[in-house]
Tab-separated table of C-alpha atoms and ligand atoms in Angstrom:
chain	number	residue	atom	x	y	z
F	1	MET	CA	-14.462	63.972	271.645
F	2	LYS	CA	-11.634	66.229	272.818
F	3	LEU	CA	-13.475	69.248	274.217
F	4	VAL	CA	-16.755	69.622	276.076
F	5	THR	CA	-18.118	73.041	277.049
F	6	VAL	CA	-20.924	73.981	279.371
F	7	GLY	CA	-22.199	77.528	278.970
F	8	SER	CA	-25.167	79.743	278.295
F	9	VAL	CA	-26.845	79.818	274.904
F	10	ALA	CA	-28.750	83.043	275.083
F	11	PHE	CA	-30.426	86.114	273.743
F	12	ASP	CA	-28.549	89.380	274.260
F	13	ALA	CA	-29.555	92.994	273.730
F	14	ILE	CA	-26.644	95.375	273.426
F	15	GLU	CA	-26.325	99.131	273.582
F	16	SER	CA	-23.075	100.746	272.575
F	17	PRO	CA	-21.997	104.162	271.288
F	18	PHE	CA	-22.338	102.560	267.817
F	19	GLY	CA	-25.969	101.580	268.157
F	20	LYS	CA	-28.415	99.227	269.731
F	21	THR	CA	-29.541	95.694	268.930
F	22	ASP	CA	-32.830	93.928	269.495
F	23	LYS	CA	-32.565	90.399	270.880
F	24	ILE	CA	-29.655	88.700	269.116
F	25	VAL	CA	-28.101	85.302	269.699
F	26	GLY	CA	-25.341	85.287	272.296
F	27	GLY	CA	-24.335	83.348	275.350
F	28	ALA	CA	-20.982	82.269	276.679
F	29	GLY	CA	-21.403	78.702	275.373
F	30	THR	CA	-22.195	79.982	271.880
F	31	PHE	CA	-19.106	82.195	271.648
F	32	ILE	CA	-16.820	79.573	273.222
F	33	THR	CA	-17.811	76.741	270.900
F	34	LEU	CA	-17.854	78.902	267.768
F	35	ALA	CA	-14.317	80.058	268.573
F	36	ALA	CA	-13.109	76.528	269.355
F	37	SER	CA	-14.577	75.290	266.059
F	38	PHE	CA	-11.689	76.995	264.220
F	39	PHE	CA	-9.413	74.303	265.683
F	40	LEU	CA	-11.699	71.311	266.275
F	41	LYS	CA	-13.804	69.394	263.763
F	42	GLU	CA	-15.809	67.923	266.625
F	43	GLN	CA	-16.737	69.146	270.122
F	44	GLY	CA	-19.679	69.029	272.511
F	45	ILE	CA	-21.800	71.657	274.225
F	46	ILE	CA	-24.007	71.290	277.300
F	47	SER	CA	-26.658	73.971	277.716
F	48	VAL	CA	-30.365	74.754	277.870
F	49	VAL	CA	-32.653	77.012	275.834
F	50	GLY	CA	-36.356	77.810	275.819
F	51	GLU	CA	-38.971	77.091	273.216
F	52	ASP	CA	-38.388	80.615	271.838
F	53	PHE	CA	-34.846	79.820	270.654
F	54	PRO	CA	-34.441	79.528	266.857
F	55	GLN	CA	-33.892	75.946	265.700
F	56	GLN	CA	-31.859	77.287	262.770
F	57	THR	CA	-29.244	78.717	265.137
F	58	LEU	CA	-28.813	75.311	266.750
F	59	LEU	CA	-28.423	73.775	263.290
F	60	ASN	CA	-25.818	76.427	262.432
F	61	LEU	CA	-23.812	75.365	265.475
F	62	LYS	CA	-24.170	71.737	264.404
F	63	SER	CA	-22.867	72.560	260.932
F	64	LYS	CA	-19.663	73.801	262.594
F	65	GLY	CA	-19.055	70.367	264.144
F	66	ILE	CA	-20.582	71.329	267.496
F	67	ASP	CA	-22.523	68.359	268.884
F	68	ILE	CA	-25.742	69.872	270.250
F	69	GLN	CA	-27.276	66.755	271.814
F	70	GLY	CA	-26.348	68.237	275.220
F	71	ILE	CA	-28.556	71.311	274.622
F	72	GLN	CA	-31.917	70.795	276.325
F	73	ILE	CA	-34.938	72.580	274.853
F	74	LYS	CA	-37.517	73.473	277.530
F	75	VAL	CA	-41.028	73.626	276.131
F	76	GLY	CA	-43.086	76.519	277.516
F	77	GLU	CA	-40.013	78.259	278.935
F	78	LYS	CA	-37.917	81.234	277.878
F	79	THR	CA	-34.244	81.359	276.907
F	80	PHE	CA	-31.722	83.130	279.162
F	81	PHE	CA	-31.656	86.849	278.378
F	82	TRP	CA	-28.865	89.314	279.104
F	83	SER	CA	-28.685	92.966	278.259
F	84	GLY	CA	-25.749	95.348	278.643
F	85	ARG	CA	-24.672	98.865	277.855
F	86	TYR	CA	-21.100	99.843	276.971
F	87	HIS	CA	-19.495	103.078	278.086
F	88	ASN	CA	-17.750	105.356	275.614
F	89	ASP	CA	-14.356	103.711	276.227
F	90	MET	CA	-15.904	100.323	275.186
F	91	ASN	CA	-13.804	98.674	277.881
F	92	SER	CA	-16.384	98.856	280.643
F	93	ARG	CA	-20.078	98.044	280.629
F	94	ASP	CA	-23.116	97.887	282.851
F	95	THR	CA	-25.367	94.874	282.959
F	96	LEU	CA	-28.881	96.231	282.469
F	97	LEU	CA	-30.780	92.992	282.865
F	98	THR	CA	-30.106	89.322	283.612
F	99	GLU	CA	-33.161	87.097	283.186
F	100	LEU	CA	-32.046	83.583	284.082
F	101	ASN	CA	-35.263	81.920	282.782
F	102	VAL	CA	-34.292	78.345	281.746
F	103	LEU	CA	-30.936	78.702	283.505
F	104	GLU	CA	-32.605	79.086	286.888
F	105	HIS	CA	-33.257	75.361	287.378
F	106	PHE	CA	-30.782	74.014	284.839
F	107	ASN	CA	-29.873	70.376	285.455
F	108	PRO	CA	-26.923	69.807	283.098
F	109	LEU	CA	-26.875	66.334	281.574
F	110	VAL	CA	-23.700	64.915	280.090
F	111	PRO	CA	-24.490	62.754	277.027
F	112	ASP	CA	-22.637	59.418	276.851
F	113	ASP	CA	-20.843	60.584	273.703
F	114	PHE	CA	-19.266	63.413	275.727
F	115	GLN	CA	-17.824	61.093	278.392
F	116	GLY	CA	-14.064	60.619	278.243
F	117	ALA	CA	-13.365	64.111	276.888
F	118	ASP	CA	-9.830	65.222	277.775
F	119	TYR	CA	-10.674	68.903	278.087
F	120	LEU	CA	-13.576	70.568	279.856
F	121	MET	CA	-14.488	74.242	279.587
F	122	LEU	CA	-16.845	75.562	282.236
F	123	GLY	CA	-18.256	78.720	280.678
F	124	ASN	CA	-19.646	81.553	282.759
F	125	LEU	CA	-22.654	80.008	284.486
F	126	SER	CA	-23.880	79.266	287.996
F	127	PRO	CA	-20.946	77.712	289.900
F	128	GLN	CA	-23.272	74.977	291.163
F	129	VAL	CA	-24.047	73.935	287.602
F	130	GLN	CA	-20.358	74.067	286.717
F	131	LYS	CA	-19.618	71.732	289.661
F	132	MET	CA	-22.393	69.327	288.636
F	133	VAL	CA	-20.811	68.953	285.205
F	134	ILE	CA	-17.418	68.132	286.732
F	135	GLU	CA	-19.082	65.512	288.967
F	136	ARG	CA	-21.013	64.021	286.049
F	137	MET	CA	-17.917	63.383	283.935
F	138	LYS	CA	-17.085	59.730	284.645
F	139	ASN	CA	-13.344	60.307	284.151
F	140	ARG	CA	-11.717	63.535	285.241
F	141	PRO	CA	-10.614	65.483	282.146
F	142	LYS	CA	-6.884	66.241	281.832
F	143	LEU	CA	-7.555	69.964	282.085
F	144	ILE	CA	-10.615	71.714	283.494
F	145	ALA	CA	-10.892	75.421	282.742
F	146	MET	CA	-13.431	77.752	284.310
F	147	ASP	CA	-14.707	81.216	283.516
F	148	THR	CA	-16.866	83.264	285.865
F	149	MET	CA	-18.006	86.847	286.453
F	150	ASN	CA	-18.810	89.381	289.182
F	151	PHE	CA	-22.531	88.393	289.049
F	152	TRP	CA	-21.666	85.011	290.650
F	153	MET	CA	-19.138	86.529	293.067
F	154	ASP	CA	-21.929	88.779	294.346
F	155	ILE	CA	-24.607	86.124	294.802
F	156	ALA	CA	-22.842	82.740	295.105
F	157	LEU	CA	-19.314	83.273	296.417
F	158	ASP	CA	-19.193	80.111	298.565
F	159	ASP	CA	-20.310	77.904	295.679
F	160	LEU	CA	-17.855	79.680	293.402
F	161	LYS	CA	-14.984	78.902	295.769
F	162	LYS	CA	-16.038	75.229	295.945
F	163	THR	CA	-16.021	74.906	292.154
F	164	MET	CA	-12.756	76.807	291.880
F	165	SER	CA	-11.100	74.289	294.200
F	166	LEU	CA	-11.828	71.567	291.607
F	167	VAL	CA	-10.443	73.223	288.471
F	168	ASP	CA	-6.974	73.577	286.933
F	169	LEU	CA	-7.359	76.899	285.171
F	170	LEU	CA	-9.350	80.039	285.923
F	171	ILE	CA	-9.961	82.599	283.175
F	172	ILE	CA	-11.294	85.941	284.458
F	173	ASN	CA	-10.954	89.640	283.704
F	174	ASP	CA	-8.873	92.105	285.701
F	175	GLU	CA	-11.801	93.690	287.554
F	176	GLU	CA	-13.093	90.252	288.588
F	177	ALA	CA	-9.601	89.105	289.673
F	178	ARG	CA	-9.387	92.157	291.926
F	179	GLN	CA	-12.848	91.537	293.387
F	180	LEU	CA	-12.152	87.844	293.997
F	181	SER	CA	-8.744	88.385	295.619
F	182	GLY	CA	-9.479	91.673	297.375
F	183	THR	CA	-6.228	93.121	296.063
F	184	TYR	CA	-5.357	95.594	293.294
F	185	SER	CA	-2.053	94.188	292.003
F	186	LEU	CA	-2.831	91.534	289.414
F	187	VAL	CA	0.368	89.641	290.251
F	188	LYS	CA	-0.742	89.418	293.890
F	189	ALA	CA	-4.316	88.650	292.810
F	190	ALA	CA	-3.121	85.695	290.705
F	191	LYS	CA	-1.111	84.386	293.685
F	192	ILE	CA	-4.150	84.574	295.960
F	193	ILE	CA	-6.422	82.946	293.369
F	194	ARG	CA	-3.927	80.129	292.864
F	195	LEU	CA	-4.181	79.377	296.588
F	196	MET	CA	-7.933	78.874	296.063
F	197	GLY	CA	-7.380	75.906	293.709
F	198	PRO	CA	-6.522	76.624	290.066
F	199	LYS	CA	-2.795	76.146	289.417
F	200	ILE	CA	-3.077	78.306	286.331
F	201	VAL	CA	-4.730	81.722	286.086
F	202	ILE	CA	-5.385	83.816	282.996
F	203	ILE	CA	-6.359	87.425	283.595
F	204	LYS	CA	-7.973	89.161	280.616
F	205	LYS	CA	-7.387	92.895	280.368
F	206	GLY	CA	-9.712	93.733	277.473
F	207	GLU	CA	-7.989	95.984	274.953
F	208	HIS	CA	-4.781	95.622	277.012
F	209	GLY	CA	-4.294	91.913	276.356
F	210	ALA	CA	-4.017	88.974	278.729
F	211	LEU	CA	-1.696	87.708	281.447
F	212	LEU	CA	-0.940	84.033	282.038
F	213	PHE	CA	0.249	82.830	285.443
F	214	HIS	CA	1.402	79.225	285.202
F	215	GLU	CA	3.076	77.921	288.346
F	216	GLU	CA	6.134	80.189	288.682
F	217	ASN	CA	5.970	81.374	285.058
F	218	MET	CA	4.311	84.489	283.691
F	219	PHE	CA	3.463	85.474	280.099
F	220	TYR	CA	1.861	88.590	278.684
F	221	ALA	CA	0.126	88.790	275.308
F	222	PRO	CA	-1.067	92.106	273.896
F	223	ALA	CA	-4.440	92.610	272.291
F	224	LEU	CA	-4.295	93.723	268.673
F	225	PRO	CA	-4.737	97.508	268.592
F	226	LEU	CA	-7.868	97.979	266.453
F	227	GLU	CA	-9.089	101.185	264.863
F	228	GLU	CA	-12.641	100.470	265.869
F	229	VAL	CA	-14.216	98.264	268.512
F	230	PHE	CA	-17.852	97.779	267.662
F	231	ASP	CA	-19.187	95.373	270.312
F	232	PRO	CA	-16.973	93.662	272.909
F	233	THR	CA	-19.738	91.247	273.999
F	234	GLY	CA	-18.465	87.705	273.960
F	235	ALA	CA	-14.831	88.708	273.436
F	236	GLY	CA	-13.864	87.074	276.728
F	237	ASP	CA	-15.722	83.875	275.858
F	238	THR	CA	-14.310	83.875	272.350
F	239	PHE	CA	-10.844	84.217	273.847
F	240	ALA	CA	-11.514	81.265	276.180
F	241	GLY	CA	-12.969	79.160	273.343
F	242	GLY	CA	-10.060	79.880	271.020
F	243	PHE	CA	-7.641	79.108	273.841
F	244	MET	CA	-9.260	75.792	274.812
F	245	GLY	CA	-9.890	74.802	271.184
F	246	TYR	CA	-6.188	75.256	270.436
F	247	ILE	CA	-5.105	73.369	273.585
F	248	ALA	CA	-7.527	70.498	272.924
F	249	ALA	CA	-6.618	70.219	269.229
F	250	SER	CA	-2.894	70.106	270.010
F	251	ASN	CA	-3.453	67.988	273.154
F	252	ASP	CA	-0.702	69.905	274.921
F	253	TYR	CA	-1.214	72.047	278.003
F	254	SER	CA	2.405	72.933	278.684
F	255	PHE	CA	3.315	76.554	279.452
F	256	GLU	CA	4.867	76.954	275.966
F	257	ASN	CA	1.716	75.752	274.223
F	258	MET	CA	-0.506	77.892	276.451
F	259	LYS	CA	1.372	80.939	275.123
F	260	ARG	CA	0.368	79.933	271.584
F	261	ALA	CA	-3.180	79.220	272.695
F	262	ILE	CA	-3.423	82.710	274.210
F	263	ILE	CA	-2.451	84.222	270.866
F	264	ALA	CA	-5.032	82.023	269.092
F	265	GLY	CA	-7.721	83.150	271.564
F	266	SER	CA	-6.676	86.797	271.321
F	267	ALA	CA	-6.776	86.714	267.509
F	268	LEU	CA	-10.317	85.313	267.541
F	269	ALA	CA	-11.425	87.835	270.156
F	270	SER	CA	-10.075	90.643	267.959
F	271	PHE	CA	-12.501	89.533	265.228
F	272	CYS	CA	-15.411	89.107	267.634
F	273	VAL	CA	-15.443	92.793	268.614
F	274	GLU	CA	-15.628	94.028	265.003
F	275	LYS	CA	-19.381	93.442	264.672
F	276	PHE	CA	-22.381	92.844	266.918
F	277	GLY	CA	-22.805	89.424	268.530
F	278	THR	CA	-21.505	86.292	266.805
F	279	GLN	CA	-21.713	87.820	263.306
F	280	ARG	CA	-17.968	88.165	262.698
F	281	LEU	CA	-17.123	84.703	264.042
F	282	LEU	CA	-19.605	83.235	261.583
F	283	GLU	CA	-18.143	84.957	258.536
F	284	ILE	CA	-14.349	84.729	258.905
F	285	SER	CA	-12.285	81.938	257.387
F	286	LYS	CA	-9.379	79.973	258.846
F	287	GLU	CA	-7.094	81.813	256.381
F	288	GLU	CA	-8.187	85.190	257.752
F	289	LEU	CA	-7.590	83.891	261.261
F	290	ASN	CA	-4.101	82.712	260.346
F	291	LEU	CA	-3.246	86.118	258.843
F	292	ARG	CA	-4.378	87.793	262.032
F	293	ILE	CA	-2.324	85.392	264.143
F	294	ASP	CA	0.702	86.448	262.029
F	295	LYS	CA	-0.090	90.074	262.896
F	296	PHE	CA	0.007	89.190	266.582
F	297	VAL	CA	3.350	87.479	266.191
F	298	ALA	CA	4.749	90.538	264.367
F	299	LEU	CA	3.283	92.933	266.946
F	300	ALA	CA	5.486	91.828	269.812
F	301	ASN	CA	8.422	90.351	267.921
F	302	PHE	CA	11.742	92.191	267.970
F	303	GLU	CA	15.445	91.622	268.296
F	304	MET	CA	17.287	93.496	270.987
F	305	LYS	CA	20.681	95.025	270.128
F	306	GLU	CA	23.278	96.000	272.640
F	307	VAL	CA	24.524	99.580	272.243
F	308	TYR	CA	27.354	101.394	273.974
Q	401	LIG	P1	-18.409	88.295	277.792
Q	401	LIG	O1	-18.624	89.557	277.021
Q	401	LIG	O2	-17.334	87.437	277.223
Q	401	LIG	O3	-18.239	88.538	279.254
Q	401	LIG	O4	-19.742	87.410	277.662
Q	401	LIG	C1	-20.973	87.922	277.291
Q	401	LIG	C2	-21.952	86.774	277.163
Q	401	LIG	O5	-22.162	86.166	278.426
Q	401	LIG	C3	-23.288	87.249	276.666
Q	401	LIG	O6	-23.518	86.700	275.380
Q	401	LIG	C4	-24.307	86.777	277.708
Q	401	LIG	O7	-25.394	86.114	277.140
Q	401	LIG	C5	-23.520	85.863	278.621
Q	401	LIG	N1	-23.821	86.096	280.038
Q	401	LIG	C6	-23.895	87.295	280.668
Q	401	LIG	N2	-24.208	87.138	281.971
Q	401	LIG	C7	-24.325	85.798	282.179
Q	401	LIG	C8	-24.652	84.980	283.330
Q	401	LIG	N3	-24.909	85.521	284.525
Q	401	LIG	N4	-24.696	83.630	283.157
Q	401	LIG	C9	-24.437	83.086	281.955
Q	401	LIG	N5	-24.131	83.795	280.842
Q	401	LIG	C10	-24.075	85.130	280.939
């Protein structure tokens, strides 16, 4: 198995200027693995759900080559629930509710079949749980990537810093990078974050693309300008899943390949926002993804001419 992900498998309720959903399936782990499945025939997920979680959804993940033996089902308990409301610009949101439920005492178990994975993706989750997964991998993966959010910076900063010191790559959004580093400039923020452990930092800027800081190198990828953004929930996780799926499938984490992986992740994220929840990721084909990747390449591709 090339890629193992730990992350929430959840219920979300979303409010946006386009409408409102009841409880729908979400969770960082769900978006990450669905995105990575466009590049990997086989991968593993570690998570926990309650008795209320639909079995069919787990089977749908399985049908995409996602090994679900690492998802614990807690009888008599409720699945993690998150609810958020987007502002009119669709780029910022408020968390309305976070009910940890089964995530509160989550003891992540790494199935034997997942041992020896070369790539590990720590989805947005309690930093203590993320650290436990690293410690429970018998061999250190070649590349450990970590996502996090302001929620954990507010309530578990010390644990977050401990986990960060163990990872190679941190993927966060611009607001979170500023909060974590205490500085506004993203170039400075990346420098400060790199001193905390991860040699590589990716800063997601929503509709303004993503920045990659890799040792002394820097790369910027735009987001695809879309006419309509319907629901940005999970776009960041989808980006991370597409990125790690591409890296794991090509087994290459050089700076050059990370540039390609960023485009792969950005293309998948551009689909994710077109409908509520995971709906769009479940309906698109690899061909549609490839066409969108071509659009990304064309978007920033030009030849400079010298004029006098
Ligand atoms: P994103 O829009 O990429 O930041 O991710 C949204 C997803 O993250 C939603 O589907 C939520 O279920 C999940 N999520 C939100 N808050 C948390 C949290 N504190 N821990 C784990 N997962 C979360």
